[in-house]
XYZ file of C-alpha atoms in Angstrom:
618
model
C 0.000 0.000 0.000
C 1.584 3.205 -0.974
C 2.694 5.456 1.813
C 1.917 9.060 1.985
C 4.608 11.651 1.459
C 4.416 12.638 5.076
C 5.024 9.118 6.206
C 7.839 8.777 3.700
C 9.446 11.938 4.982
C 9.205 10.661 8.528
C 10.666 7.299 7.715
C 13.571 8.831 5.716
C 14.629 11.373 8.379
C 16.548 8.969 10.656
C 18.477 7.698 7.675
C 19.285 11.167 6.493
C 20.351 12.205 9.983
C 22.525 9.132 10.262
C 23.992 9.778 6.874
C 24.697 13.373 7.735
C 26.259 12.392 11.061
C 28.485 9.817 9.418
C 29.559 12.294 6.810
C 30.310 14.854 9.505
C 32.358 12.347 11.473
C 34.328 11.390 8.397
C 34.968 15.044 7.650
C 36.054 15.764 11.230
C 38.358 12.722 11.235
C 40.024 13.829 8.005
C 40.410 17.341 9.343
C 42.018 15.979 12.536
C 44.478 13.961 10.485
C 45.330 17.047 8.451
C 45.830 19.092 11.607
C 48.088 16.401 13.116
C 50.285 16.375 10.023
C 50.346 20.159 10.051
C 51.442 20.206 13.705
C 54.242 17.748 13.013
C 55.373 19.891 10.101
C 55.273 22.999 12.265
C 57.298 21.277 14.990
C 59.923 20.264 12.439
C 60.060 23.810 11.107
C 60.402 25.215 14.630
C 63.223 22.747 15.395
C 64.986 23.722 12.177
C 64.587 27.407 12.971
C 65.937 26.847 16.490
C 68.979 25.002 15.064
C 69.605 27.816 12.590
C 69.232 30.342 15.394
C 71.820 28.454 17.498
C 74.225 28.441 14.563
C 73.647 32.124 13.985
C 74.228 32.864 17.677
C 77.490 30.905 17.589
C 78.564 32.799 14.485
C 77.658 36.106 16.104
C 79.703 35.228 19.174
C 82.691 34.405 16.983
C 82.267 37.627 15.063
C 81.991 39.502 18.353
C 85.291 38.008 19.500
C 86.960 39.067 16.270
C 85.555 42.582 16.521
C 86.730 42.921 20.130
C 90.201 41.648 19.262
C 90.366 43.888 16.171
C 89.247 46.915 18.171
C 91.831 46.242 20.875
C 94.568 45.802 18.270
C 93.581 48.981 16.425
C 93.473 51.016 19.630
C 96.871 49.676 20.731
C 98.343 50.201 17.263
C 97.097 53.780 16.985
C 98.518 54.698 20.404
C 101.915 53.200 19.580
C 102.081 54.081 15.876
C 104.153 57.211 16.390
C 106.917 55.259 18.085
C 106.675 51.637 17.068
C 107.173 50.015 13.700
C 105.051 47.128 12.508
C 107.729 44.523 13.202
C 108.174 45.626 16.797
C 104.439 45.537 17.493
C 104.235 42.000 16.173
C 106.902 40.753 18.535
C 106.005 42.407 21.867
C 104.986 39.466 24.052
C 105.905 37.235 26.925
C 109.564 36.392 26.635
C 111.401 39.640 26.492
C 111.269 41.554 29.756
C 110.593 41.514 33.449
C 109.356 44.972 34.452
C 105.948 46.622 34.565
C 104.848 49.924 33.053
C 103.669 52.751 35.288
C 99.875 53.017 35.554
C 99.680 56.593 34.383
C 101.407 55.714 31.107
C 98.936 52.989 30.181
C 95.891 53.655 27.969
C 92.344 52.571 28.687
C 90.450 50.255 26.393
C 86.747 49.787 25.763
C 85.296 46.440 24.807
C 81.728 45.832 23.710
C 79.977 42.528 24.278
C 76.349 41.968 23.328
C 74.137 44.781 24.564
C 76.451 46.146 27.260
C 79.773 47.926 27.272
C 82.452 46.903 29.764
C 85.605 48.922 30.406
C 88.868 47.449 31.599
C 92.106 49.218 32.420
C 95.103 47.767 30.596
C 97.750 48.938 33.029
C 99.319 46.881 35.824
C 96.964 48.089 38.522
C 94.161 45.593 37.850
C 93.612 42.246 36.201
C 91.882 42.789 32.836
C 88.123 42.097 32.726
C 86.870 40.267 29.645
C 83.351 39.995 28.238
C 81.642 36.625 28.482
C 82.194 35.791 24.825
C 85.897 36.605 25.012
C 88.758 34.518 26.404
C 91.941 35.917 27.963
C 95.011 35.712 25.750
C 98.688 35.821 26.567
C 98.949 39.344 25.185
C 96.105 40.608 27.369
C 96.955 38.750 30.576
C 100.750 38.848 30.500
C 102.053 41.293 27.923
C 99.907 44.169 29.177
C 101.754 43.982 32.457
C 105.446 43.173 32.393
C 106.237 43.709 28.735
C 104.547 47.046 28.088
C 107.713 48.777 29.252
C 109.512 46.912 26.468
C 106.937 48.300 24.070
C 107.681 51.785 25.285
C 111.426 51.345 24.990
C 111.158 49.958 21.487
C 111.190 53.594 20.385
C 114.934 53.101 19.901
C 114.003 51.374 16.594
C 115.869 48.298 17.819
C 113.291 47.070 20.267
C 113.153 43.725 21.966
C 114.199 40.525 20.249
C 111.588 39.131 17.901
C 110.797 36.135 20.090
C 111.177 33.438 17.455
C 114.671 34.538 16.334
C 117.732 32.647 17.436
C 119.096 35.707 19.226
C 116.038 35.671 21.480
C 116.298 31.911 21.921
C 119.911 32.249 23.019
C 118.936 34.929 25.538
C 116.175 32.740 27.005
C 112.894 33.767 25.388
C 109.775 32.046 26.689
C 106.792 31.310 24.484
C 103.264 32.524 23.928
C 101.671 29.072 23.554
C 102.650 27.344 26.779
C 101.154 29.812 29.257
C 99.281 28.667 32.366
C 97.762 30.358 35.394
C 97.983 28.970 38.900
C 96.071 31.395 41.046
C 97.889 34.733 40.987
C 101.013 33.225 39.340
C 101.524 33.047 35.585
C 103.733 30.260 34.197
C 105.259 30.507 30.713
C 107.213 27.713 29.042
C 110.088 28.105 26.619
C 112.800 26.116 24.923
C 113.219 23.878 21.906
C 114.274 20.493 20.603
C 117.606 20.977 18.863
C 119.505 18.642 16.594
C 122.755 20.169 15.347
C 125.833 18.878 13.546
C 129.198 20.106 12.329
C 131.603 19.059 9.607
C 135.132 20.423 10.076
C 138.536 19.923 8.520
C 140.272 19.420 11.881
C 139.404 16.906 14.571
C 138.466 18.944 17.628
C 136.239 16.612 19.696
C 134.032 19.294 21.213
C 131.011 19.042 18.909
C 129.336 22.311 18.008
C 131.059 23.990 20.959
C 134.268 25.528 19.620
C 137.202 25.242 22.001
C 139.610 27.249 19.886
C 142.661 26.725 22.098
C 142.562 23.027 21.236
C 142.809 23.756 17.523
C 145.721 21.461 16.511
C 148.944 22.284 14.701
C 150.588 20.142 12.044
C 152.509 18.135 14.642
C 149.201 16.609 15.767
C 147.575 13.919 13.560
C 144.208 15.528 14.323
C 145.269 18.443 12.119
C 145.185 16.144 9.082
C 141.783 14.517 9.636
C 138.246 15.720 9.050
C 135.569 15.370 11.693
C 131.782 15.052 11.661
C 129.725 15.141 14.826
C 126.021 15.548 15.526
C 124.109 15.792 18.769
C 120.821 16.786 20.376
C 122.521 17.752 23.638
C 121.793 21.461 23.312
C 118.029 20.964 23.367
C 116.656 23.337 25.954
C 113.725 23.885 28.287
C 112.847 26.959 30.322
C 110.147 28.100 32.723
C 109.209 31.577 33.889
C 106.894 32.216 36.851
C 105.598 35.697 37.571
C 103.172 37.261 40.009
C 102.032 40.781 40.829
C 102.873 41.774 44.398
C 100.957 45.052 44.127
C 99.771 47.531 41.537
C 103.350 48.595 40.803
C 105.462 45.612 41.888
C 106.190 42.383 40.042
C 108.284 39.407 41.090
C 109.392 36.685 38.702
C 111.579 33.616 38.594
C 113.271 32.065 35.587
C 114.813 28.629 35.010
C 116.688 27.484 31.910
C 118.347 24.095 31.406
C 119.872 21.980 28.651
C 121.902 18.779 28.296
C 125.266 20.321 27.471
C 127.230 18.758 30.335
C 129.221 15.576 29.862
C 128.778 13.140 32.746
C 131.480 10.675 33.739
C 129.464 7.890 32.086
C 128.788 9.789 28.852
C 130.114 8.046 25.747
C 129.704 8.725 22.063
C 129.629 5.035 21.102
C 126.324 3.925 22.579
C 124.275 5.961 25.045
C 125.293 9.593 24.393
C 123.958 10.270 27.892
C 124.689 13.938 28.266
C 123.797 15.425 31.617
C 121.049 17.899 32.457
C 122.731 21.191 33.381
C 121.779 24.575 34.767
C 122.035 27.538 32.416
C 120.041 30.213 34.236
C 118.113 30.392 37.502
C 117.264 33.777 38.987
C 114.582 35.870 40.611
C 113.741 39.409 39.554
C 111.886 42.152 41.385
C 110.607 45.167 39.450
C 108.987 48.313 40.798
C 107.340 50.509 38.163
C 106.704 53.361 40.597
C 110.342 53.932 41.551
C 111.692 52.421 38.272
C 113.929 50.097 40.271
C 114.873 46.577 39.218
C 116.695 43.842 41.118
C 117.975 40.456 39.953
C 119.662 37.707 41.980
C 120.790 34.289 40.800
C 122.590 32.781 37.845
C 122.065 34.781 34.665
C 123.986 36.272 31.772
C 126.604 38.597 33.216
C 125.690 42.275 33.115
C 128.907 42.644 31.093
C 127.115 40.856 28.234
C 125.858 43.381 25.631
C 122.128 44.111 25.592
C 119.836 45.421 22.863
C 117.355 47.411 24.942
C 117.747 48.798 28.474
C 119.419 46.530 31.042
C 116.846 43.758 31.014
C 117.191 39.995 31.445
C 116.461 37.902 28.355
C 117.303 40.883 26.114
C 121.027 40.177 25.748
C 122.532 40.872 22.326
C 123.835 37.419 21.414
C 124.865 36.195 17.962
C 122.486 34.013 15.947
C 125.187 31.422 15.277
C 124.603 27.665 15.537
C 127.844 27.003 17.393
C 127.068 26.879 21.106
C 130.263 28.797 21.917
C 128.669 31.591 19.863
C 131.573 33.616 18.410
C 135.244 34.307 19.068
C 135.390 37.759 20.641
C 131.884 37.639 22.123
C 131.762 39.022 25.691
C 129.749 36.863 28.081
C 129.511 34.580 31.058
C 126.565 33.023 32.869
C 127.183 33.215 36.608
C 125.773 34.136 40.005
C 125.103 37.824 40.520
C 123.151 40.397 42.488
C 122.150 43.185 40.102
C 120.676 46.596 40.913
C 119.277 48.691 38.051
C 117.627 52.111 37.937
C 116.014 53.587 34.847
C 115.106 57.210 34.243
C 114.243 59.724 31.531
C 111.160 57.709 30.595
C 113.134 54.445 30.356
C 115.781 55.898 28.065
C 118.705 56.014 30.497
C 119.640 52.963 32.560
C 122.236 52.660 35.345
C 123.268 49.238 36.594
C 125.583 47.842 39.283
C 126.231 44.128 39.679
C 128.389 42.027 41.977
C 129.185 38.713 40.333
C 130.907 35.434 41.061
C 134.680 35.733 40.528
C 136.990 33.127 39.030
C 140.563 33.702 37.873
C 141.761 31.571 34.994
C 145.524 31.072 35.498
C 148.139 30.061 32.973
C 151.102 28.325 34.615
C 153.218 27.477 31.567
C 156.802 26.740 32.715
C 155.736 26.104 36.311
C 155.010 22.766 37.916
C 151.334 22.865 38.791
C 149.956 20.164 41.055
C 146.175 20.698 41.248
C 146.492 24.411 41.888
C 149.684 24.252 43.991
C 152.383 25.870 41.845
C 156.107 25.391 42.538
C 158.077 28.657 42.350
C 161.741 29.145 41.375
C 162.613 30.199 44.971
C 161.379 26.910 46.445
C 158.098 28.294 47.747
C 154.669 27.294 46.476
C 151.761 29.439 45.371
C 148.232 28.113 45.869
C 146.018 29.542 43.140
C 143.133 27.080 43.108
C 141.724 23.883 44.585
C 139.701 21.092 43.031
C 136.046 20.952 43.958
C 134.947 18.508 46.647
C 131.687 17.232 48.077
C 128.852 17.921 45.662
C 131.131 20.078 43.476
C 132.800 18.586 40.429
C 136.555 17.897 40.693
C 137.623 20.875 38.584
C 139.788 23.853 39.585
C 138.113 26.616 41.618
C 140.363 29.642 42.063
C 141.059 31.366 45.372
C 139.001 34.564 45.472
C 138.791 37.351 48.033
C 135.967 39.484 46.587
C 133.312 39.371 43.868
C 133.732 40.984 40.486
C 132.152 44.448 40.408
C 130.501 45.503 37.147
C 128.890 48.845 36.299
C 126.950 49.680 33.156
C 125.250 52.688 31.580
C 122.756 52.059 28.767
C 121.073 54.669 26.609
C 118.119 54.204 24.255
C 117.507 57.288 22.111
C 115.124 57.232 19.192
C 117.738 55.511 17.036
C 119.846 52.648 18.347
C 121.029 51.224 21.652
C 124.343 52.232 23.262
C 126.270 50.966 26.312
C 129.374 51.659 28.348
C 130.574 49.236 31.022
C 133.467 48.638 33.375
C 134.662 45.789 35.576
C 136.909 45.356 38.610
C 138.443 41.959 39.362
C 140.725 40.959 42.267
C 143.043 37.980 41.573
C 144.178 36.461 44.879
C 146.532 33.679 45.951
C 148.746 32.525 48.832
C 152.485 31.954 48.757
C 153.763 29.502 51.362
C 157.021 28.149 52.725
C 157.571 25.738 55.578
C 156.079 27.416 58.656
C 155.160 30.753 57.016
C 153.225 32.346 54.175
C 151.481 35.446 52.942
C 148.523 36.345 50.715
C 148.644 38.389 47.509
C 145.822 40.439 46.029
C 146.070 42.547 42.889
C 143.554 44.747 41.093
C 142.543 43.928 37.536
C 139.741 45.080 35.305
C 138.821 46.971 32.190
C 136.072 48.608 30.231
C 134.231 48.533 26.985
C 131.015 49.227 25.209
C 128.539 48.052 22.623
C 125.922 49.402 20.275
C 123.108 48.203 18.061
C 122.526 50.441 15.033
C 119.243 50.020 13.134
C 120.283 50.754 9.556
C 116.763 49.806 8.420
C 114.683 49.493 11.589
C 113.758 45.876 12.299
C 115.065 44.750 8.922
C 118.812 45.467 8.922
C 121.001 46.206 11.928
C 124.692 46.441 12.774
C 126.072 45.292 16.128
C 129.434 46.367 17.519
C 130.951 45.396 20.875
C 134.348 45.416 22.549
C 136.089 44.956 25.894
C 139.700 45.668 26.867
C 141.661 45.465 30.095
C 143.856 43.219 32.201
C 142.876 40.034 33.982
C 139.505 39.615 32.244
C 140.237 37.044 29.521
C 137.649 34.573 30.772
C 134.865 36.977 29.798
C 135.513 36.140 26.136
C 134.349 33.050 24.239
C 137.919 31.917 23.513
C 138.598 31.541 27.282
C 142.091 33.015 27.198
C 143.737 33.149 30.644
C 143.285 36.016 33.095
C 146.667 35.884 34.820
C 149.988 34.178 35.278
C 152.498 34.407 38.180
C 155.754 36.276 38.716
C 158.877 34.816 40.291
C 157.553 35.507 43.813
C 154.195 33.868 43.110
C 152.152 37.058 42.936
C 149.327 37.079 40.326
C 150.173 39.001 37.163
C 147.054 39.980 35.173
C 147.394 39.507 31.427
C 146.310 42.270 29.032
C 143.504 41.266 26.702
C 141.149 42.765 24.153
C 138.124 41.307 22.435
C 135.785 42.704 19.821
C 132.952 41.627 17.566
C 131.032 43.119 14.670
C 127.961 41.764 12.982
C 125.359 42.605 10.401
C 121.957 40.955 10.698
C 119.181 41.118 8.113
C 115.544 40.043 8.282
C 114.473 40.059 4.615
C 111.165 38.440 5.603
C 109.361 37.312 8.740
C 110.606 33.763 8.136
C 114.245 34.383 7.169
C 117.229 35.728 9.127
C 120.671 36.179 7.550
C 123.798 37.156 9.468
C 127.531 37.726 9.172
C 129.998 38.215 12.026
C 133.630 38.996 12.623
C 135.108 38.376 16.066
C 138.547 38.363 17.622
C 140.153 37.947 21.041
C 143.808 38.830 21.666
C 146.050 38.212 24.666
C 149.225 39.966 25.802
C 152.234 38.241 27.361
C 153.955 38.447 30.723
C 156.992 36.236 31.402
C 160.402 35.939 33.038
C 163.416 33.623 33.038
C 165.484 32.464 36.028
C 168.628 30.286 35.922
C 167.957 29.214 32.369
C 164.355 28.258 33.091
C 161.484 30.043 31.386
C 158.154 30.930 32.989
C 155.008 32.880 32.266
C 152.748 33.444 29.297
C 154.208 34.030 25.822
C 157.853 33.787 26.900
C 159.991 34.416 23.774
C 162.372 31.668 24.924
C 159.717 28.979 24.685
C 160.251 26.569 21.790
C 157.743 26.229 18.973
C 160.148 24.266 16.809
C 158.015 21.135 16.588
C 154.665 22.702 15.820
C 154.769 22.074 12.058
C 156.333 18.591 12.045
C 153.936 15.669 12.471
C 154.772 13.580 15.561
C 157.889 15.669 16.166
C 159.754 15.162 19.424
C 160.584 18.878 19.477
C 158.483 21.121 21.754
C 155.435 23.075 20.638
C 154.633 25.360 23.577
C 152.200 27.471 21.536
C 150.809 30.081 23.938
C 147.837 31.581 22.113
C 148.280 35.164 20.979
C 144.862 35.521 19.427
C 141.919 33.836 17.744
C 139.900 35.320 14.904
C 136.649 34.033 13.427
C 134.638 35.027 10.362
C 131.243 33.448 9.863
C 128.047 33.756 7.826
C 124.773 31.907 8.171
C 121.005 31.909 7.883
C 117.893 30.595 9.627
C 114.638 29.732 7.867
C 111.385 29.283 9.804
C 109.537 27.103 7.311
C 106.653 26.006 9.580
C 104.854 28.295 11.993
C 101.401 27.968 13.521
C 99.446 26.844 16.555
C 101.760 23.823 16.797
C 104.791 26.102 17.251
C 107.713 26.868 14.948
C 110.113 24.639 13.030
C 113.301 26.210 11.714
C 116.468 25.152 9.947
C 119.847 26.846 9.950
C 123.224 26.558 8.327
C 126.496 28.355 9.033
C 129.951 28.580 7.483
C 132.826 29.522 9.793
C 136.550 30.060 9.405
C 138.762 30.394 12.496
C 142.467 31.135 12.802
C 144.674 30.692 15.851
C 147.957 32.567 16.245
C 150.615 31.961 18.897
C 153.291 34.072 20.527
C 156.643 33.890 18.771
C 159.298 31.736 20.348
C 162.242 29.626 19.324
C 161.258 28.160 15.967
C 158.927 30.986 15.006
C 155.220 31.635 15.457
C 153.282 29.161 13.322
C 149.520 29.428 13.071
C 146.670 27.035 12.479
C 143.168 27.340 11.106
C 139.887 25.484 10.867
C 136.932 25.564 8.481
C 133.498 24.399 9.587
C 129.986 24.003 8.273
C 127.114 23.696 10.744
C 123.584 22.398 10.261
C 120.683 22.672 12.684
C 117.000 21.845 12.980
C 114.898 23.180 15.847
C 111.323 22.675 16.927
C 109.979 25.392 19.200
C 106.618 24.175 20.515
C 105.964 27.307 22.590
C 106.748 29.949 19.947
């Protein structure tokens, strides 16, 4: 029976409602799925944006560091531009000084980090403050304190040693890589691994250390043989510790060691066990308010030429490979107590040093039994004794007073100039059975040195000289200081030594040098009852010097030694790992003797040196 439209509409409504509800549910479910996928996509995009933001923040921090460092460098460069050349500014750092600049002479710096601006004073009165994104560097923590005075004095156009050069290494430069902080104390490492060798036309078994007085004559078979020797024994390590006592006071200590000593068990056939030895060990106190400086310990003698002020680790030493440096070079390393005052804005320096004395005696013609010398009159003179206890069994001379050394140094706007003088007091005792008396004589001399910057920091000339009596041991050749007269009294020997060098730095990686050096010795002698005594006695026989294995005498007291040498160093690797350099040197030396019976023959030696060094802290 057909249903009415009303009934049909009523019966269809539940189905329509159900259909509509199902459709709505399907639509809502699809929309939920779409929203879920959209949320996942948004989360991924947010994560990617956060990662990019982190990278950008890291890059901004790095850029901020660079900007801060560049700003500091530009401010420092602009303040020093009137007085410092580019090469000097590059090399002002840890190793070259031990005194602090006065606060009023130090500039202020501004550093900007992020949104804020922080100011820190760069003088010695406070520890620098660094923004959070920045890290302290050697230049900011160390060089802004002790070495800024070096920066100021570099106005002489000579300046401190460029730290990586061999001249600085010889003086004891520490590095800028190996720097540590232990509370208020800063530690800086220095040194190098050295492997050097020499090829020479005479056999002098001293390695790269030239002992010129052993240079043989033709009577010795060693004169006719070549010699090659290589060693790593002059590898070196050093340590400097420094702390700030107050705003104007700094105290520091310095150690330097190598393996140059030969122990009793050292042999060149198997172990090559060279002994660890002390080169330098001293403390230094510096007061930048009173411009007073004190040093005590073992260091280069104040008689050694400097290149700026009177400052430790700024000695003017030749760049040669040979560890004896150069014939005619003035130097010792010994105990001292040094007092230095600077004035005229660090241009004029006055120094006084008392140093360990030793008199090197020549007793040719005498009978010398371990420092007890038999005299023609039957008495004996005691000039030295062999070391005992913890001291090595080598001669130690009798001494009554320390050597007294005074120096004046001047640093104008062009060059460095010095004058120095020394007093030495040779002392011995003359004894007979049941009696004796002491003898003391006065010896000494004077000299000077200069460093002339022909082309500042690129080409310089160095001149130095010392003359006097009784001071031969202050030269590299180690000529004697004194002999004895017939009564056993010390007789100082006249001596003179001089050196001249020209050093070029054609690039930041290459150093080229040439040197001339000489040391000469006078003679003092006498003859009694047909016997000859003293140094350079004209009655000594040199008749056998030029005859191989001759039975005739060859007394051969040295009159003088001269050396001419040229060389170069090339720093072919340099970076965060340190510096690697290679050097070579040609040297010619000539030894002359005082004329005696049979004439005054001479001998010579030619050498070529090679060296490789790794400096991990430079």
